[in-house]
CSV table of C-alpha atoms in Angstrom, one decimal:
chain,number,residue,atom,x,y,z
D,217,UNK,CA,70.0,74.6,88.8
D,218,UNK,CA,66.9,72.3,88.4
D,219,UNK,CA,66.1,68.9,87.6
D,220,UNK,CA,65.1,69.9,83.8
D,221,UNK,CA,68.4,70.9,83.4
D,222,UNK,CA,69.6,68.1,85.0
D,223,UNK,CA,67.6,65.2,82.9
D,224,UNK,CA,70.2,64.6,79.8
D,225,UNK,CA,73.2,64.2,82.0
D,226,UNK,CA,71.0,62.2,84.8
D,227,UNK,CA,69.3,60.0,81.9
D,228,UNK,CA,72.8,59.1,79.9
D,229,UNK,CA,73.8,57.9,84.0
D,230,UNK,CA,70.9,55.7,84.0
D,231,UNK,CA,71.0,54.4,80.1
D,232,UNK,CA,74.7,53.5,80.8
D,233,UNK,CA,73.9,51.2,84.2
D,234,UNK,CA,71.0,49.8,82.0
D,235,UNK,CA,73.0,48.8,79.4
D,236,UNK,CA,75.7,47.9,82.1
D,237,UNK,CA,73.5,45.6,84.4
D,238,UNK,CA,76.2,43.8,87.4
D,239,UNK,CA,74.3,41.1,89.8
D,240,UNK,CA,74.8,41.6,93.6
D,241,UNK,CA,78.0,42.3,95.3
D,242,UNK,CA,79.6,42.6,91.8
D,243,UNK,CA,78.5,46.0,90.9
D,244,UNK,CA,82.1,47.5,90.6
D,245,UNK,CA,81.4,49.7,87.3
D,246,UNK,CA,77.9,50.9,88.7
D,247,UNK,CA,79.3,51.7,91.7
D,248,UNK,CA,82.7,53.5,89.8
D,249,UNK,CA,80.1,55.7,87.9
D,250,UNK,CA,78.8,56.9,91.2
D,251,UNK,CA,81.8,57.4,92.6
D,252,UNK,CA,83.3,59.5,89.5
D,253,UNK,CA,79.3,61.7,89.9
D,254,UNK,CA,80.0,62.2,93.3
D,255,UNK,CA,84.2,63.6,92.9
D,256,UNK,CA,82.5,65.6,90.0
D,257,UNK,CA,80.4,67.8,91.9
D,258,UNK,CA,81.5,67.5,96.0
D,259,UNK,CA,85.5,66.4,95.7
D,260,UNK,CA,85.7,67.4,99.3
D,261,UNK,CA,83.1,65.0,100.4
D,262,UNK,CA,84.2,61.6,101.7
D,263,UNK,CA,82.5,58.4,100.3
D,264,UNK,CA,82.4,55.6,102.7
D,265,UNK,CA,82.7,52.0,100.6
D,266,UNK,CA,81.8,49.1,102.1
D,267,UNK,CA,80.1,45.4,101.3
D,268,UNK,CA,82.9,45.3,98.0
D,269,UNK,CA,80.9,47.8,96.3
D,270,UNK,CA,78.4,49.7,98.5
D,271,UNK,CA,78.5,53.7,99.1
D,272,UNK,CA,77.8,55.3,101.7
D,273,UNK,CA,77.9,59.7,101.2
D,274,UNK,CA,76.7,62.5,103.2
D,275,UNK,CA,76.0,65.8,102.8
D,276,UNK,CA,77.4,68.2,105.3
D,277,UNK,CA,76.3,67.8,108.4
D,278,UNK,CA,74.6,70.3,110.7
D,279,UNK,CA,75.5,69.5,114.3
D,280,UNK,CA,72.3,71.5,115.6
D,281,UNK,CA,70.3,69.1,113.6
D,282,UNK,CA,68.7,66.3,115.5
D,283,UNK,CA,67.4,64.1,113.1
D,284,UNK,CA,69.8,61.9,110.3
D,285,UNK,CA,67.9,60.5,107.5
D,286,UNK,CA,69.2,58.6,105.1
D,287,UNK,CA,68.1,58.4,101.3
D,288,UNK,CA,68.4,54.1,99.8
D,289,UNK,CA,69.4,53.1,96.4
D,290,UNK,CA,69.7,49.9,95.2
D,291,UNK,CA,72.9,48.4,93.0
D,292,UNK,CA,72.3,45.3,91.3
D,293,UNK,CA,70.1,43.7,88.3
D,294,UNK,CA,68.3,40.3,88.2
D,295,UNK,CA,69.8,36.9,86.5
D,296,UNK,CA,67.2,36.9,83.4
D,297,UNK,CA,69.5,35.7,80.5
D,298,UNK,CA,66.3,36.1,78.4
D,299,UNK,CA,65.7,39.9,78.8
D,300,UNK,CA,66.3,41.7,75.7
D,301,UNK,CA,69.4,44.4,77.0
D,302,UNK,CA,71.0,41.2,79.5
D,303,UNK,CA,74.2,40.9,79.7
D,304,UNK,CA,75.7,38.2,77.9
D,305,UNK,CA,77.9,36.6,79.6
D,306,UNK,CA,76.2,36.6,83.1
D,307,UNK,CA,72.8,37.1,81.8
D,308,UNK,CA,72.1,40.2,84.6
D,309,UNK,CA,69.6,42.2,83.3
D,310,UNK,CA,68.1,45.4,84.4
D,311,UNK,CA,64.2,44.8,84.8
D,312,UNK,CA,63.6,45.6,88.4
D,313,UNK,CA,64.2,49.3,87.9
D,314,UNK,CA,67.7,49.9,90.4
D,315,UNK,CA,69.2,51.5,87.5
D,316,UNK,CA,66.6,54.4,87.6
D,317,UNK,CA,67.1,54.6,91.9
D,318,UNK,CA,71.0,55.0,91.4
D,319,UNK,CA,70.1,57.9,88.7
D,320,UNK,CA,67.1,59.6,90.8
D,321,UNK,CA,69.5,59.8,93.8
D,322,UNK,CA,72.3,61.4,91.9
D,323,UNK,CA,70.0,64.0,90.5
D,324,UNK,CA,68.8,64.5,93.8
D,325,UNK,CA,72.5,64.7,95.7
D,326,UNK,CA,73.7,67.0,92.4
D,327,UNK,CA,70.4,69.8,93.7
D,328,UNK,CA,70.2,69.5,97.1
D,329,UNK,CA,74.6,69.6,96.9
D,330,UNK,CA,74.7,72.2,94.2
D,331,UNK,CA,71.8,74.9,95.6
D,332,UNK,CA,72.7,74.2,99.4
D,333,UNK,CA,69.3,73.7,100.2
D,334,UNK,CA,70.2,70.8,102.4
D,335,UNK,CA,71.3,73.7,104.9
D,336,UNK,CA,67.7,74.8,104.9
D,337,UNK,CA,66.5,71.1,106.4
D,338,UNK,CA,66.2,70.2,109.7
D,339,UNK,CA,67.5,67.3,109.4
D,340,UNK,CA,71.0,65.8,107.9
D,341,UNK,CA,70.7,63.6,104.5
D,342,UNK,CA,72.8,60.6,103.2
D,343,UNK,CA,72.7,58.6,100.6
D,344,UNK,CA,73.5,55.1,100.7
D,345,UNK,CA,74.0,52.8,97.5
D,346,UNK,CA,73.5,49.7,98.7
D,347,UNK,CA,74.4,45.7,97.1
D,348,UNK,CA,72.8,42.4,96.5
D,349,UNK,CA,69.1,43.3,96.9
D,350,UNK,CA,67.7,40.6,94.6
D,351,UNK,CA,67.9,37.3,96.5
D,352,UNK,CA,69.5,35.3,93.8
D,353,UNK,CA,73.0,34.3,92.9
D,354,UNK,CA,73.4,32.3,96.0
D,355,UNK,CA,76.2,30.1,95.6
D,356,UNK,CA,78.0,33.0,94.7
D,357,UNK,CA,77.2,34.7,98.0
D,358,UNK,CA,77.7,31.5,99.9
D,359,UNK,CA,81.1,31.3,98.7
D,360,UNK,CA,81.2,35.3,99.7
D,361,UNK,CA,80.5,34.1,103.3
D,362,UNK,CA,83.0,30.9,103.5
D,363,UNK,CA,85.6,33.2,102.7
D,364,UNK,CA,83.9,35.7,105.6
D,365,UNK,CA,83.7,38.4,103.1
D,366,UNK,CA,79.9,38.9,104.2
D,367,UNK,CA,77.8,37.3,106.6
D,368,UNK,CA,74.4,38.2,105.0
D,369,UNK,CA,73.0,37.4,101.3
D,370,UNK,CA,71.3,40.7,101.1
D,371,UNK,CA,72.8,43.8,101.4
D,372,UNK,CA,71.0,46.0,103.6
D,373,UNK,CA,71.3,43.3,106.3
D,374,UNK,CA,75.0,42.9,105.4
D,375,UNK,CA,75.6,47.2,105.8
D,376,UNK,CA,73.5,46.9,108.9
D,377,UNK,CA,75.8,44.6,110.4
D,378,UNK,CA,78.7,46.8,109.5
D,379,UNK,CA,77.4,49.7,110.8
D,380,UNK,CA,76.5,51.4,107.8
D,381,UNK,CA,72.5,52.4,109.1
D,382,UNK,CA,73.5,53.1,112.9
D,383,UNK,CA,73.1,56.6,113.1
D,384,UNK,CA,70.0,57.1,111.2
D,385,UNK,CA,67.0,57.9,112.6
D,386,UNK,CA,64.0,57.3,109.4
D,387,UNK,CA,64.9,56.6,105.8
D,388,UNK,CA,62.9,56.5,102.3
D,389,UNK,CA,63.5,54.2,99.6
D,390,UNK,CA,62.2,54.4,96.1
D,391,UNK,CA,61.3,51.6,93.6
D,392,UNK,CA,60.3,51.1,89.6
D,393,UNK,CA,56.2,49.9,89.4
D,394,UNK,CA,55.6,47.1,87.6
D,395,UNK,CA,52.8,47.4,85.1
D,396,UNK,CA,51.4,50.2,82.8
D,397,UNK,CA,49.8,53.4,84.0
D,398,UNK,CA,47.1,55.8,82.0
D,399,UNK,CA,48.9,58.6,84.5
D,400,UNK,CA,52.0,59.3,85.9
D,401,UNK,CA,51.3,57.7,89.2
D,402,UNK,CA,52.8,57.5,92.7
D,403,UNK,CA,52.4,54.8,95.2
D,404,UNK,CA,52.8,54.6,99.0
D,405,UNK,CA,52.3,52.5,101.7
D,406,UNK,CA,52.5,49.3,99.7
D,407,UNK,CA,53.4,46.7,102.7
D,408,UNK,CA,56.1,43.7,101.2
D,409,UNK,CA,56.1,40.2,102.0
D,410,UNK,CA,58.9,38.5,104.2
D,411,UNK,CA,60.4,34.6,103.3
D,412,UNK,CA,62.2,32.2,104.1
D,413,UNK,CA,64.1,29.4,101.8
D,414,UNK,CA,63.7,25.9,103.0
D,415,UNK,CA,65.5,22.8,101.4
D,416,UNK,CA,64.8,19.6,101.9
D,417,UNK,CA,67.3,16.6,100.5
D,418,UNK,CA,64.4,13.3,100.8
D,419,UNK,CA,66.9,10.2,101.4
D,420,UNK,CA,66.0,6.6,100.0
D,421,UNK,CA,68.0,4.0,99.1
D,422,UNK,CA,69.0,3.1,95.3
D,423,UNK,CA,68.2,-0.4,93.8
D,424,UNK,CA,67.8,-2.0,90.0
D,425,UNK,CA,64.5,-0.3,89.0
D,426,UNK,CA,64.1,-3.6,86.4
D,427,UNK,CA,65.5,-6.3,88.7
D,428,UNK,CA,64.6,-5.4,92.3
D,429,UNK,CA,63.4,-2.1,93.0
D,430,UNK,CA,60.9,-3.2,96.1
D,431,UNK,CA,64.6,-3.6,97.5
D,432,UNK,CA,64.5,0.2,97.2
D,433,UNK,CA,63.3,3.2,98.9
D,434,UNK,CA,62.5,6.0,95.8
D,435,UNK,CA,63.1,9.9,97.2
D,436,UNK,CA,61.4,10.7,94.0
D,437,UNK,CA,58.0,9.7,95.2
D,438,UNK,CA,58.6,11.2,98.5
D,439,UNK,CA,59.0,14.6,96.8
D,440,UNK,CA,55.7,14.2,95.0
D,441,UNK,CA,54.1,13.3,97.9
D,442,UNK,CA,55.5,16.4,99.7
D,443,UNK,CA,54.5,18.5,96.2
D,444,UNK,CA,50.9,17.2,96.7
D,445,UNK,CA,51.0,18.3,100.6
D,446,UNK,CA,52.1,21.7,99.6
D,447,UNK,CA,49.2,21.7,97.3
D,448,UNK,CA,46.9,20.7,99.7
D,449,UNK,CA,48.0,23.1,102.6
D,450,UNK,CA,47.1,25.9,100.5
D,451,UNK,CA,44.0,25.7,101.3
D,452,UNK,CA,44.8,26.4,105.1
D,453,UNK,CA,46.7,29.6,104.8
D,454,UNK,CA,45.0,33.1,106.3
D,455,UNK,CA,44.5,34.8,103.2
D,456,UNK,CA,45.2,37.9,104.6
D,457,UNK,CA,48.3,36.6,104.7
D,458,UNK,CA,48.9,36.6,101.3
D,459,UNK,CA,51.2,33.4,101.4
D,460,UNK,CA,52.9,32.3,98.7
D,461,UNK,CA,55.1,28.7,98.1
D,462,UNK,CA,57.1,28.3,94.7
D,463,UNK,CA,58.5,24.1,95.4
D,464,UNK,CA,61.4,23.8,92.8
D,465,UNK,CA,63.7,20.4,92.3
D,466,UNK,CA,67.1,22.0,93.0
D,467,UNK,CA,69.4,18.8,92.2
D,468,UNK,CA,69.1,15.4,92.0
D,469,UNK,CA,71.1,11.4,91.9
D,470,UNK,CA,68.7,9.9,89.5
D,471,UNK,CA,68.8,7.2,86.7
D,472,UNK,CA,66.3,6.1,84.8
D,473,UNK,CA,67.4,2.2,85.7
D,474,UNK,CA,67.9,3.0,89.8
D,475,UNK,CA,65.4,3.8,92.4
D,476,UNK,CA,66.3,7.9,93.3
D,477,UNK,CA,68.1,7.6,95.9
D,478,UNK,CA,68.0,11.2,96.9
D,479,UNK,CA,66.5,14.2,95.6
D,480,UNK,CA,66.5,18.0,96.6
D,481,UNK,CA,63.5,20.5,96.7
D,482,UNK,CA,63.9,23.9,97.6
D,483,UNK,CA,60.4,26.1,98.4
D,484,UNK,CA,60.1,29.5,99.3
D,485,UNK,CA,57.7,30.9,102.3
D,486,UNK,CA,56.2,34.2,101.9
D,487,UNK,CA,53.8,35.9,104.1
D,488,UNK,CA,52.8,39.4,106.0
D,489,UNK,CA,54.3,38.7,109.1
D,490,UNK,CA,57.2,37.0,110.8
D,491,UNK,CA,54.6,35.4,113.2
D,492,UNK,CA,52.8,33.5,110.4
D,493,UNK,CA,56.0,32.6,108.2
D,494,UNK,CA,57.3,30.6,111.7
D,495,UNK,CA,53.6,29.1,111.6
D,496,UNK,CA,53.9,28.1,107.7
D,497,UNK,CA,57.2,26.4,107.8
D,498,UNK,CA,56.2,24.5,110.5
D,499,UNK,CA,53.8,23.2,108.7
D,500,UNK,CA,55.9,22.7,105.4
D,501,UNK,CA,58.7,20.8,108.0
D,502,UNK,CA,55.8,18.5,109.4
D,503,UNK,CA,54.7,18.0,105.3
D,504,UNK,CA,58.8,17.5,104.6
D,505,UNK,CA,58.9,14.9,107.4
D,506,UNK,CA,54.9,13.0,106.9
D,507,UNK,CA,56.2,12.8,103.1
D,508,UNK,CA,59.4,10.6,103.8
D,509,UNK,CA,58.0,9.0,106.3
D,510,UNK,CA,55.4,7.6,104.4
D,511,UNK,CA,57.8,6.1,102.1
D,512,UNK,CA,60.0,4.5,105.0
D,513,UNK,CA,62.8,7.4,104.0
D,514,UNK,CA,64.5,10.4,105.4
D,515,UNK,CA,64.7,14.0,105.2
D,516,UNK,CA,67.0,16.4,105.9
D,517,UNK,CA,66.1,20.0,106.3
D,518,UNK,CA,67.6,23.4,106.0
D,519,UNK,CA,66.8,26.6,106.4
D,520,UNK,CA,67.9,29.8,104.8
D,521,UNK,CA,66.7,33.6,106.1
D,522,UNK,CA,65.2,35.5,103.1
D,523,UNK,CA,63.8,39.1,104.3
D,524,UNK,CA,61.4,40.3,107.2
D,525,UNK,CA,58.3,41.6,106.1
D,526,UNK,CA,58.4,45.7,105.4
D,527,UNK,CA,55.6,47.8,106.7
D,528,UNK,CA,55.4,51.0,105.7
D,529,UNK,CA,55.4,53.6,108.3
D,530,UNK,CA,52.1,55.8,107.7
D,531,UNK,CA,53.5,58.4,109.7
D,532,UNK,CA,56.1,59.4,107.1
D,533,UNK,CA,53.9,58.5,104.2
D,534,UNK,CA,51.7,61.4,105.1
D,535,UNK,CA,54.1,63.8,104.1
D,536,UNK,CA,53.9,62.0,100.3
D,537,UNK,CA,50.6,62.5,100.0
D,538,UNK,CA,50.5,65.8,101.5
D,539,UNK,CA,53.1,66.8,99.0
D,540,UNK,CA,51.3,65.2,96.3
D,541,UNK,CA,48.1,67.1,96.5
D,542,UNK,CA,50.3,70.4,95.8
D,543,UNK,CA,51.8,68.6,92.6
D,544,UNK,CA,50.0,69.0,89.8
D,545,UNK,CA,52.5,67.3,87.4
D,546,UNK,CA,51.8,63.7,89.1
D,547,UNK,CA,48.3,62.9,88.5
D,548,UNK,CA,47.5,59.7,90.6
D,549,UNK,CA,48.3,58.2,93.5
D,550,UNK,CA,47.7,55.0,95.1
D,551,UNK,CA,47.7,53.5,98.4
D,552,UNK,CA,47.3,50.7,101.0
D,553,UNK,CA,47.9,48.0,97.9
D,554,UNK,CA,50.2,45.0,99.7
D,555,UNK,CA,51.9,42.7,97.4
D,556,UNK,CA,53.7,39.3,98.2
D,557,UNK,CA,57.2,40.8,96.7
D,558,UNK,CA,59.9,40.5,98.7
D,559,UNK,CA,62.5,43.4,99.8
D,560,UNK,CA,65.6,44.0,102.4
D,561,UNK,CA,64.1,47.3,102.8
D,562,UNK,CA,61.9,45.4,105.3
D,563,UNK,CA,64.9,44.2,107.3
D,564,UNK,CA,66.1,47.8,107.6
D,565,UNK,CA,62.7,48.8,108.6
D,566,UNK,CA,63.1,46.7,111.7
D,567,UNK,CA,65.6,49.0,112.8
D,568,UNK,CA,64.2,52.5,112.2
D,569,UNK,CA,61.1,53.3,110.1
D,570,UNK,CA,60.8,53.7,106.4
D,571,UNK,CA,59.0,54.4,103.6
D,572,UNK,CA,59.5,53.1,100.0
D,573,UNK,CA,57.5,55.5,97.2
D,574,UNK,CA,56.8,54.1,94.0
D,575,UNK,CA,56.8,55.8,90.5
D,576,UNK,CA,55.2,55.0,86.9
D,577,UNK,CA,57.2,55.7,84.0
D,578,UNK,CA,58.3,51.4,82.7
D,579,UNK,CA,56.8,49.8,80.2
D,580,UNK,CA,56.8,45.5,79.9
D,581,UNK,CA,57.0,42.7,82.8
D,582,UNK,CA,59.0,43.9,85.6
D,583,UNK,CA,61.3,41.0,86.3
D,584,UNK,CA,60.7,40.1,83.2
D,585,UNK,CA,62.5,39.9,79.5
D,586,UNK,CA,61.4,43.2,78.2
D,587,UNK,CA,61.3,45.8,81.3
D,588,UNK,CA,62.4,49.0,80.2
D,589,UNK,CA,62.0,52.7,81.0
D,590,UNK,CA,59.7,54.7,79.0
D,591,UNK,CA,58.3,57.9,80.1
D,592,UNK,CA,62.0,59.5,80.9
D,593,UNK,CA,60.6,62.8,81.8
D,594,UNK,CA,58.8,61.3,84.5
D,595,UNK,CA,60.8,59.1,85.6
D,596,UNK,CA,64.3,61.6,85.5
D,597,UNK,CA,63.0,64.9,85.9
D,598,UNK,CA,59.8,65.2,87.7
D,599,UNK,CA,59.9,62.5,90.1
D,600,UNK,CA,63.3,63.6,91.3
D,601,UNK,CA,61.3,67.4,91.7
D,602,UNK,CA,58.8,65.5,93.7
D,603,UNK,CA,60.9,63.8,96.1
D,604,UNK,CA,63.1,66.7,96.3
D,605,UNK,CA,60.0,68.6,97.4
D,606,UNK,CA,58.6,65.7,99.4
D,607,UNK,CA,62.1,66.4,101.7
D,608,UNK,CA,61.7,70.0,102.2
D,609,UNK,CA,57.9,69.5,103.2
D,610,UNK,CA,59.3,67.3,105.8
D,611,UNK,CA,61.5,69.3,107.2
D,612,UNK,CA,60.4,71.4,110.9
D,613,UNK,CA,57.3,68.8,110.7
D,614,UNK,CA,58.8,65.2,111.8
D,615,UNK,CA,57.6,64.6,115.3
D,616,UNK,CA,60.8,62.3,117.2
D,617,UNK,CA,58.4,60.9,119.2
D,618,UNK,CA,56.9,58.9,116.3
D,619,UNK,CA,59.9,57.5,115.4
D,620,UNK,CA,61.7,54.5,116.6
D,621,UNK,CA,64.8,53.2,116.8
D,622,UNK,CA,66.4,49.5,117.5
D,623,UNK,CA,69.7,48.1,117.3
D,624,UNK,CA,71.6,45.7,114.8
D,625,UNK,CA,71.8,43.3,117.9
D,626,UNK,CA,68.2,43.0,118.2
D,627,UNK,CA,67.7,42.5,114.8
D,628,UNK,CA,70.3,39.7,115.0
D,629,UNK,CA,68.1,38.1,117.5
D,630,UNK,CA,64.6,37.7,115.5
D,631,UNK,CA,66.5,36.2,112.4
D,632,UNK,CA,68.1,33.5,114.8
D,633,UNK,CA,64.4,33.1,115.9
D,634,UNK,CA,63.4,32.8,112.1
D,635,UNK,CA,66.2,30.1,111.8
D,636,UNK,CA,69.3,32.7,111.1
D,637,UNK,CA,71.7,32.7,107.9
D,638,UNK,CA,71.6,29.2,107.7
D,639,UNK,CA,70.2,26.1,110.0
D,640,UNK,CA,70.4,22.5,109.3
D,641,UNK,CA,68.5,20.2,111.5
């Protein structure tokens, strides 16, 4: 066996899911084709589903092992009606890169499955296909969660409230690279942004705006006086910080002949830390609450949990670059480049650590309307060798002691500290 041999069948697997893109939490075909891979090659191993279309499969496990590691791929597309390959009728589109993750981990399952050379690690290996990692879709997911189907929009939290991540002790992610690259290029400890939603509904009162409209209060206005705040508090963030705020008008009672009576904005907080995003949206409340005042109105606030900030663990990094240096076929590397991107990864890495290595190979604007795959050897063949490798150089190397480990509970409590699920106030 070898990945070479692999690439036609691997590369059809990711074309199809391309072609096929699902948003989150309704990946039912993308998860049936990795279900039918799977009863292909390991009948006798049992998948785990959970989350309506998560997987959860492991290889057999040694009990003398005491380390369980688990390998992360992501399900869903983006809503980008635009993109060139979206699907019509939901306008999902494929231009993050998951397709290539679900592919890289089956090729990767199929060798390590097929050669047995996951007897030869020191540690056990699953491979969990997770939901819903784009934060998007919302009202969808909030009808998900009336109905108690899930509890969390994205679907690492959601598996780590289920139980899905409890008995593992470090994982590694990959993920697509946006841009173009001279060389086919690697990329570790890249540190993601955490966020927060906040709404804010700005209350006046309507009048005639041609016959009386001093009897009014205009929640238009307050808005643009909040926009101009935001605009203003920019200046005020630690750039290290890297914040980022993206105000949008999410719905709206206007007329042109009535004072607004009440308008919706919706802004995003993102920042390196979970200490400074409580500091920002402080400050964007006080903004939310200055703005109406000024007007004589009211605001009413809410407050939706995005993702924690993800920090790459360095410790397990090294073994990437350690691995790299002996890889001639990947020829650059790059490293300590934090971005203001958003991921659940960073939620799971609260409970264990992890490491999420990224690979070259796209061409066009990731997230954007023409994001496609274009060095296929690369990205189907070569990178799979490389990660393959990467988990045989860590096996009889990974120090416990280095690792930690914390519990769904206590990562229940810091998101009720960040303002949980869902606050009003």
């Amino acid at each position: 066996m070898g990945f070479s041999e692999n690439f036609n069948e691997i590369y059809e697997i990711a074309e199809d899911i391309y072609l096929h893109p699902e948003l989150g939490y309704k990946e039912f075909r993308t998860s049936g084709i990795i279900e039918n891979f799977i009863l292909k090659y390991a009948p006798e191993i049992k998948i785990h589903k959970f989350s309506r279309t998560g997987l959860k499969i492991s290889l057999p496990k040694n009990k003398k092992n005491l380390l369980n590691m688990v390998f992360i791929a992501e399900l869903d597309a983006v809503y980008t009606p635009a993109h060139f390959h979206a699907d019509k009728n939901t306008g999902a589109a494929h231009n993050c890169g998951h397709y290539s993750q679900v592919a890289i981990a089956l090729s990767l399952f199929k060798e390590l499955f097929l050669t047995r050379e996951y007897e030869n690690l020191d540690y056990n290996i699953s491979f969990v296909f997770v939901p819903a990692e784009e934060f998007l879709d919302l009202e969808y997911r909030e009808n998900l969660r009336e109905k108690g189907e899930i509890k969390y929009f994205g679907g690492k939290p959601e598996a780590m409230r289920l139980g899905i991540f409890d008995e593992f002790d470090f994982g590694i992610a990959i993920h697509s690279m946006g841009g173009k690259y001279g060389k086919r290029t690697i990329e570790i400890n890249s540190d993601l942004a955490g966020f927060i939603y906040k709404n804010y509904t700005f209350i006046g009162k309507a009048a005639h705006a041609g016959f009386a409209p001093q009897e009014g209060i205009n929640a238009y206005s307050m808005s643009t006086v909040f926009n101009t705040a935001l605009g203003l508090l920019r200046q005020h963030f630690n750039e290290r910080e890297m914040v980022r705020l993206n105000p949008v008008i999410l719905n709206h009672k206007m007329g042109v002949n009535v004072i607004p009576q009440e308008i919706k904005i919706g802004c995003d907080f993102r920042a390196q830390s979970v200490e400074y995003i409580l500091e920002g949206i402080e400050k964007l409340d006080n903004a939310a609450k200055g703005s109406a005042l000024s007007m004589s109105g009211k605001v009413k606030t809410e407050t939706c949990m995005g993702y924690l900030p993800f920090k790459q663990d360095r410790y397990l990094s090294r073994f990437v670059e350690e691995e790299y240096k002996n890889f001639a076929l990947i020829e650059n590397i790059i490293t300590e480049r934090a971005i203001s991107a958003a991921g659940d990864i960073g939620d799971l890495s609260y409970m264990f650590p992890c490491i999420q290595i990224g690979y070259s190979g796209f061409k066009g604007t990731i997230h954007g309307t023409d994001f496609i795959h274009d060095d296929t050897e690369y990205i189907f063949s070569i990178f799979p060798e490389f990660i393959f490798k990467v988990l045989k150089n860590m096996s009889g190397k990974i120090d416990k002691n280095r690792l930690y480990k914390k519990s769904y509970k206590e990562y229940e409590k810091i998101i009720l500290k960040l303002g949980g699920e869902k606050n009003e106030k």
